[in-house]
XYZ file of C-alpha atoms in Angstrom:
396
model
C 22.081 3.580 26.205
C 21.680 7.366 25.977
C 23.833 9.247 23.495
C 22.823 12.688 24.735
C 22.804 14.667 27.947
C 19.285 14.784 29.365
C 18.000 17.460 31.719
C 14.699 16.981 33.552
C 12.591 20.107 33.991
C 9.836 20.017 36.631
C 7.838 23.264 36.817
C 6.124 23.602 40.202
C 4.162 26.690 41.145
C 3.074 27.620 44.644
C -0.455 28.633 43.693
C -3.260 26.124 43.073
C -6.934 26.965 43.241
C -8.482 23.486 43.083
C -6.213 21.975 45.780
C -4.296 24.410 47.993
C -0.495 23.891 47.940
C -1.169 20.789 45.889
C 2.415 20.193 44.829
C 3.745 19.724 48.369
C 0.651 18.144 49.909
C 1.420 14.580 51.141
C -0.008 11.747 49.044
C 0.629 8.104 49.943
C 3.237 9.172 52.483
C 5.230 11.900 50.726
C 4.739 15.275 49.020
C 3.206 15.060 45.551
C 6.172 16.609 43.731
C 8.611 14.164 45.368
C 7.129 11.242 43.420
C 8.147 12.635 40.032
C 11.456 13.977 41.358
C 12.375 10.441 42.414
C 11.290 9.066 39.022
C 13.681 11.509 37.342
C 16.502 10.879 39.839
C 16.253 7.102 39.359
C 16.463 7.339 35.555
C 20.099 6.679 34.600
C 20.255 8.755 31.387
C 19.025 11.876 33.212
C 22.011 13.809 34.554
C 20.235 16.813 36.137
C 16.800 17.294 37.675
C 15.731 20.940 37.838
C 12.810 22.080 39.998
C 11.625 25.413 38.661
C 9.484 27.191 41.232
C 8.217 30.579 42.309
C 7.643 29.411 45.893
C 10.225 29.228 48.673
C 7.937 26.825 50.532
C 8.304 24.318 47.696
C 12.095 24.608 47.679
C 12.208 24.046 51.455
C 9.899 21.050 51.194
C 12.096 19.340 48.582
C 15.269 20.138 50.534
C 13.753 18.568 53.656
C 13.283 15.318 51.717
C 16.660 15.187 49.949
C 17.755 12.071 51.815
C 14.699 10.223 50.489
C 15.867 10.440 46.856
C 18.021 7.775 45.232
C 20.345 10.366 43.620
C 19.913 13.712 45.405
C 23.100 14.985 43.753
C 21.130 15.367 40.517
C 18.679 17.864 42.023
C 18.972 21.558 41.157
C 16.712 24.556 41.758
C 16.011 27.439 39.434
C 13.874 30.497 40.153
C 10.717 30.657 38.075
C 9.547 33.967 36.666
C 6.271 34.753 38.517
C 4.715 35.755 35.176
C 4.958 32.084 34.093
C 3.308 30.800 37.290
C -0.120 32.391 37.007
C -3.383 30.509 36.447
C -3.419 31.624 32.813
C 0.267 31.165 31.946
C 1.146 28.287 29.622
C 3.659 25.568 30.423
C 5.529 26.657 27.284
C 6.121 30.043 28.902
C 7.760 28.297 31.867
C 9.869 26.260 29.430
C 10.998 29.424 27.650
C 11.974 30.936 31.001
C 13.900 27.764 31.867
C 15.915 27.441 28.652
C 16.913 31.103 28.942
C 18.541 30.387 32.329
C 20.013 26.876 32.014
C 22.507 25.454 29.528
C 21.084 22.166 28.207
C 20.798 20.030 25.082
C 17.949 17.545 25.587
C 15.020 18.535 27.790
C 12.426 16.317 29.490
C 9.403 18.226 30.731
C 7.902 16.328 33.688
C 4.622 17.340 35.303
C 4.242 16.980 39.059
C 0.577 16.017 38.686
C 1.554 12.563 37.359
C 3.004 10.805 40.448
C 2.566 7.325 38.924
C 5.470 8.107 36.566
C 8.552 5.882 37.056
C 12.200 6.068 36.099
C 11.576 3.079 33.879
C 8.956 5.050 31.916
C 11.414 7.890 31.389
C 14.197 5.526 30.301
C 11.851 3.907 27.798
C 10.859 7.329 26.452
C 14.532 8.196 25.970
C 15.161 4.895 24.189
C 12.268 5.562 21.802
C 13.466 9.136 21.247
C 16.963 8.000 20.288
C 16.305 4.766 18.421
C 13.375 6.200 16.472
C 15.227 9.352 15.453
C 12.357 11.494 16.747
C 12.399 15.236 17.347
C 9.928 14.881 20.223
C 8.364 12.101 22.296
C 5.326 12.287 24.545
C 3.864 9.880 27.088
C 0.488 8.326 26.301
C -1.851 5.673 27.660
C -4.054 3.323 25.674
C -7.786 3.570 26.266
C -10.335 1.014 25.137
C -13.492 3.087 25.107
C -16.075 3.527 22.393
C -16.202 7.213 21.404
C -19.244 9.048 20.111
C -19.883 12.528 18.777
C -23.039 14.587 18.283
C -23.606 16.686 15.178
C -25.307 20.060 14.940
C -28.723 18.454 14.602
C -28.271 16.470 17.789
C -27.717 13.083 16.145
C -25.037 10.835 17.651
C -22.612 8.693 15.674
C -19.708 6.445 16.679
C -16.176 7.696 16.117
C -13.911 4.692 16.538
C -15.975 1.526 16.030
C -18.854 -0.030 14.120
C -21.836 -0.869 16.382
C -22.815 -3.661 13.959
C -19.455 -5.323 14.636
C -18.810 -4.416 18.247
C -15.312 -5.733 19.125
C -14.508 -7.512 22.352
C -12.088 -5.644 24.614
C -9.202 -8.027 23.940
C -9.695 -7.577 20.183
C -9.943 -3.784 20.318
C -6.729 -1.793 19.869
C -8.372 1.294 21.320
C -6.726 4.685 20.980
C -3.895 6.643 22.559
C -4.483 9.485 25.007
C -1.909 12.070 26.087
C -1.526 11.544 29.844
C 0.648 14.606 30.502
C 3.394 12.764 32.417
C 6.411 13.739 30.296
C 7.601 15.236 27.011
C 11.069 14.933 25.472
C 12.572 17.357 22.964
C 15.821 19.163 22.311
C 16.404 22.680 23.560
C 17.126 23.734 19.986
C 13.845 22.323 18.661
C 11.919 24.034 21.447
C 13.556 27.412 20.850
C 12.709 27.168 17.148
C 9.107 25.965 17.557
C 8.259 27.406 20.995
C 6.260 24.209 21.493
C 6.976 21.117 23.606
C 6.217 18.922 20.580
C 7.569 19.511 17.099
C 8.959 17.773 14.033
C 8.771 13.976 13.927
C 6.869 12.924 17.050
C 7.029 9.541 18.807
C 4.957 8.114 21.663
C 5.836 6.160 24.791
C 2.976 4.049 26.140
C 2.620 3.982 29.914
C 0.512 1.721 32.147
C -3.261 2.063 32.045
C -3.431 3.491 35.587
C -1.374 6.504 34.498
C -4.347 7.821 32.542
C -5.113 9.849 35.673
C -3.355 13.092 36.597
C -4.205 15.298 39.550
C -6.328 18.301 38.672
C -9.306 17.935 41.006
C -9.858 16.489 44.530
C -11.499 13.388 43.031
C -8.318 12.684 41.024
C -6.344 12.794 44.260
C -8.414 9.981 45.774
C -8.015 7.743 42.732
C -4.261 8.247 42.364
C -3.580 7.858 46.082
C -5.270 4.450 45.880
C -2.971 3.413 43.015
C 0.136 4.706 44.809
C -0.732 2.879 48.038
C -1.336 -0.314 46.078
C 2.025 0.115 44.348
C 3.793 0.633 47.676
C 2.123 -2.391 49.225
C 3.154 -4.619 46.331
C 6.764 -3.398 46.399
C 7.007 -4.018 50.146
C 5.476 -7.491 49.826
C 8.211 -8.732 47.458
C 11.944 -8.746 48.184
C 14.254 -6.788 45.910
C 14.907 -8.613 42.636
C 18.067 -10.704 42.625
C 20.324 -10.630 39.560
C 18.523 -12.501 36.771
C 20.446 -15.563 35.556
C 17.714 -17.388 33.629
C 14.927 -16.116 31.359
C 12.072 -18.421 30.381
C 9.259 -17.608 27.980
C 6.067 -18.988 26.547
C 5.865 -19.223 22.752
C 2.390 -18.506 21.371
C 1.201 -15.073 22.427
C 4.708 -14.014 23.485
C 7.177 -14.910 20.752
C 4.239 -14.955 18.312
C 1.107 -12.838 18.036
C -0.998 -15.845 18.988
C -2.575 -16.005 15.531
C -3.192 -19.257 13.671
C -2.077 -19.106 10.043
C -2.412 -21.813 7.397
C -1.035 -22.169 3.874
C -3.185 -23.272 0.936
C -1.975 -26.811 1.585
C -3.127 -26.637 5.187
C 0.339 -26.257 6.691
C 0.368 -24.371 9.969
C 2.420 -21.152 10.001
C 3.588 -18.877 12.804
C 4.823 -15.301 12.698
C 7.937 -14.538 14.767
C 9.636 -11.175 15.231
C 13.342 -10.695 14.458
C 13.598 -8.108 17.256
C 12.903 -10.875 19.767
C 15.781 -12.883 18.332
C 18.124 -9.965 18.949
C 16.802 -9.558 22.481
C 17.503 -13.210 23.283
C 20.958 -12.871 21.743
C 21.704 -9.898 24.006
C 20.716 -11.986 27.014
C 23.032 -14.811 25.897
C 25.903 -12.353 25.438
C 25.287 -11.116 28.980
C 25.662 -14.675 30.303
C 21.948 -15.224 30.953
C 20.528 -18.600 29.980
C 17.279 -18.755 28.040
C 14.510 -21.280 27.590
C 11.079 -21.797 26.046
C 8.252 -23.642 27.799
C 5.233 -24.119 25.552
C 2.132 -26.219 25.199
C 2.772 -26.321 21.455
C 4.424 -29.407 19.970
C 5.314 -28.573 16.369
C 8.423 -28.601 14.232
C 8.036 -24.841 13.777
C 8.670 -24.324 17.489
C 11.684 -26.640 17.405
C 13.151 -24.832 14.408
C 12.708 -21.435 16.054
C 14.304 -22.597 19.313
C 17.283 -23.976 17.397
C 17.604 -20.745 15.451
C 17.632 -18.799 18.720
C 20.198 -21.212 20.224
C 18.126 -21.601 23.394
C 19.585 -23.623 26.216
C 16.180 -25.118 27.017
C 13.123 -26.099 24.984
C 10.181 -27.898 26.546
C 7.264 -28.447 24.155
C 3.837 -30.046 24.589
C 3.922 -29.017 28.274
C 0.761 -29.030 30.379
C 2.352 -28.372 33.786
C 4.755 -25.464 33.271
C 5.555 -25.007 36.931
C 6.875 -28.576 37.144
C 9.199 -27.856 34.213
C 10.284 -24.588 35.827
C 11.234 -26.472 38.984
C 13.159 -29.060 36.951
C 15.213 -26.382 35.204
C 16.178 -24.461 38.340
C 17.213 -27.679 40.069
C 19.414 -28.529 37.101
C 20.911 -25.037 37.028
C 21.178 -24.817 40.817
C 19.734 -21.315 40.963
C 16.893 -19.913 43.121
C 13.537 -18.832 41.731
C 14.422 -15.257 42.700
C 17.011 -15.230 39.895
C 14.551 -16.329 37.204
C 12.411 -14.175 34.904
C 9.371 -15.618 33.147
C 7.475 -13.984 30.250
C 3.870 -15.042 29.666
C 0.473 -14.038 28.372
C -2.267 -16.448 29.471
C -3.647 -18.455 32.376
C -1.277 -21.406 31.856
C 1.617 -19.024 32.617
C 0.174 -17.688 35.869
C 1.827 -20.112 38.297
C 5.260 -19.502 36.800
C 4.824 -15.725 36.779
C 3.854 -15.778 40.455
C 6.682 -18.122 41.417
C 9.715 -16.429 39.865
C 11.638 -13.369 40.990
C 10.575 -11.335 37.961
C 7.252 -12.161 36.339
C 6.677 -10.320 33.064
C 3.448 -9.974 31.050
C 3.122 -8.880 27.429
C 0.889 -5.868 26.789
C -2.036 -7.943 25.496
C -1.865 -10.608 28.207
C -5.036 -11.563 30.041
C -6.077 -9.311 32.910
C -5.154 -12.002 35.463
C -1.616 -12.308 34.082
C -1.130 -8.533 33.934
C -2.287 -8.250 37.528
C 0.055 -11.011 38.750
C 3.129 -9.773 36.861
C 5.860 -7.632 38.399
C 6.272 -5.823 35.091
C 3.899 -5.322 32.158
C 5.486 -4.670 28.772
C 4.342 -2.025 26.326
C 4.710 -4.363 23.334
C 2.209 -7.048 22.439
C 3.152 -10.662 21.856
C 4.936 -11.178 18.548
C 5.618 -7.441 18.260
C 9.028 -7.219 19.921
C 7.825 -7.976 23.462
C 10.742 -10.298 24.254
C 13.212 -7.703 22.971
C 11.626 -5.138 25.293
C 11.767 -7.620 28.179
C 15.442 -8.333 27.466
C 16.288 -4.632 27.550
C 14.356 -4.225 30.797
C 16.218 -7.148 32.392
C 19.617 -5.897 31.233
C 18.833 -2.410 32.504
C 17.125 -3.131 35.815
C 17.206 -6.852 36.534
C 20.923 -7.398 36.905
C 21.066 -6.596 40.594
């Protein structure tokens, strides 16, 4: 996927006032910094992972855990100028020190205080950076909170919603917050701007839990809970087998779930051409595809034919029964099936298959049950994103 050479830069200083030796303190079973090092090591497009530190104790800690990393050969160390590791020094000063010592083209700044970062997040950020033609990309998380401000006279007013038309959570797009996990830019752009973000800037949405980064002891407690939950879930499920069949719902996945009607009362649906390309890529990779939907309209039939799907089941009330019928016909195990859904009638299938996938605006129950939650909403390229994820990580 990547056209460029990517170098991860992880600045880690020995001093920390709020939490002593924070960066090497164990959290959920391993030192804090090791979580983001592994995320960088597991990201295919990243060729080198540099730990820039002013502390020998940090270097020794990482070296003691080398065998725990998926690709320890990527790890490098570079001495950090002590002047860039003070309480008042900016991260940009550490970046300037780094680019003066290391030959690189594309740089990914990764912050050790975001241990919920994954290699998948980094790969998605790189994809956005390249396909969008951006000069910089930063990681963000979507928040659905109602913001207020207070003027000089002490009067409060809403910032991002109308109290007279208070939206429900599922109808509220919310806003994007910088979560500090990673930033991508070129070395050339950084040298010219002396800023981690410059030019045309893109965003990479991460999971809601990644809103938190470790600055205070209370943050540590919250993030450790999320990490332990993540570990428990990964240990509870076997490793994903190679995916040979991808099944998807229609409304809310291939469409935005909206109901549109012409002046004559004809029902219309909005599909996304990106999803068509995603399904084509799966077919070219030898993966069979199918649609299981409660809808029973000619629109759905026409779309399935256009996509050249191997399977179309419409007007379905019991999706799990259909799932079982397909795998028996194909003679493949559930572990080699991926299912993409958005609502409660998809839950049983998502729980049953080897790779359950939820669109970004799926119900909370579906998001919780899924193995992977997409960044795209239904009808907005979600199936294309799922296809890329499967081709990148779900092929065994």
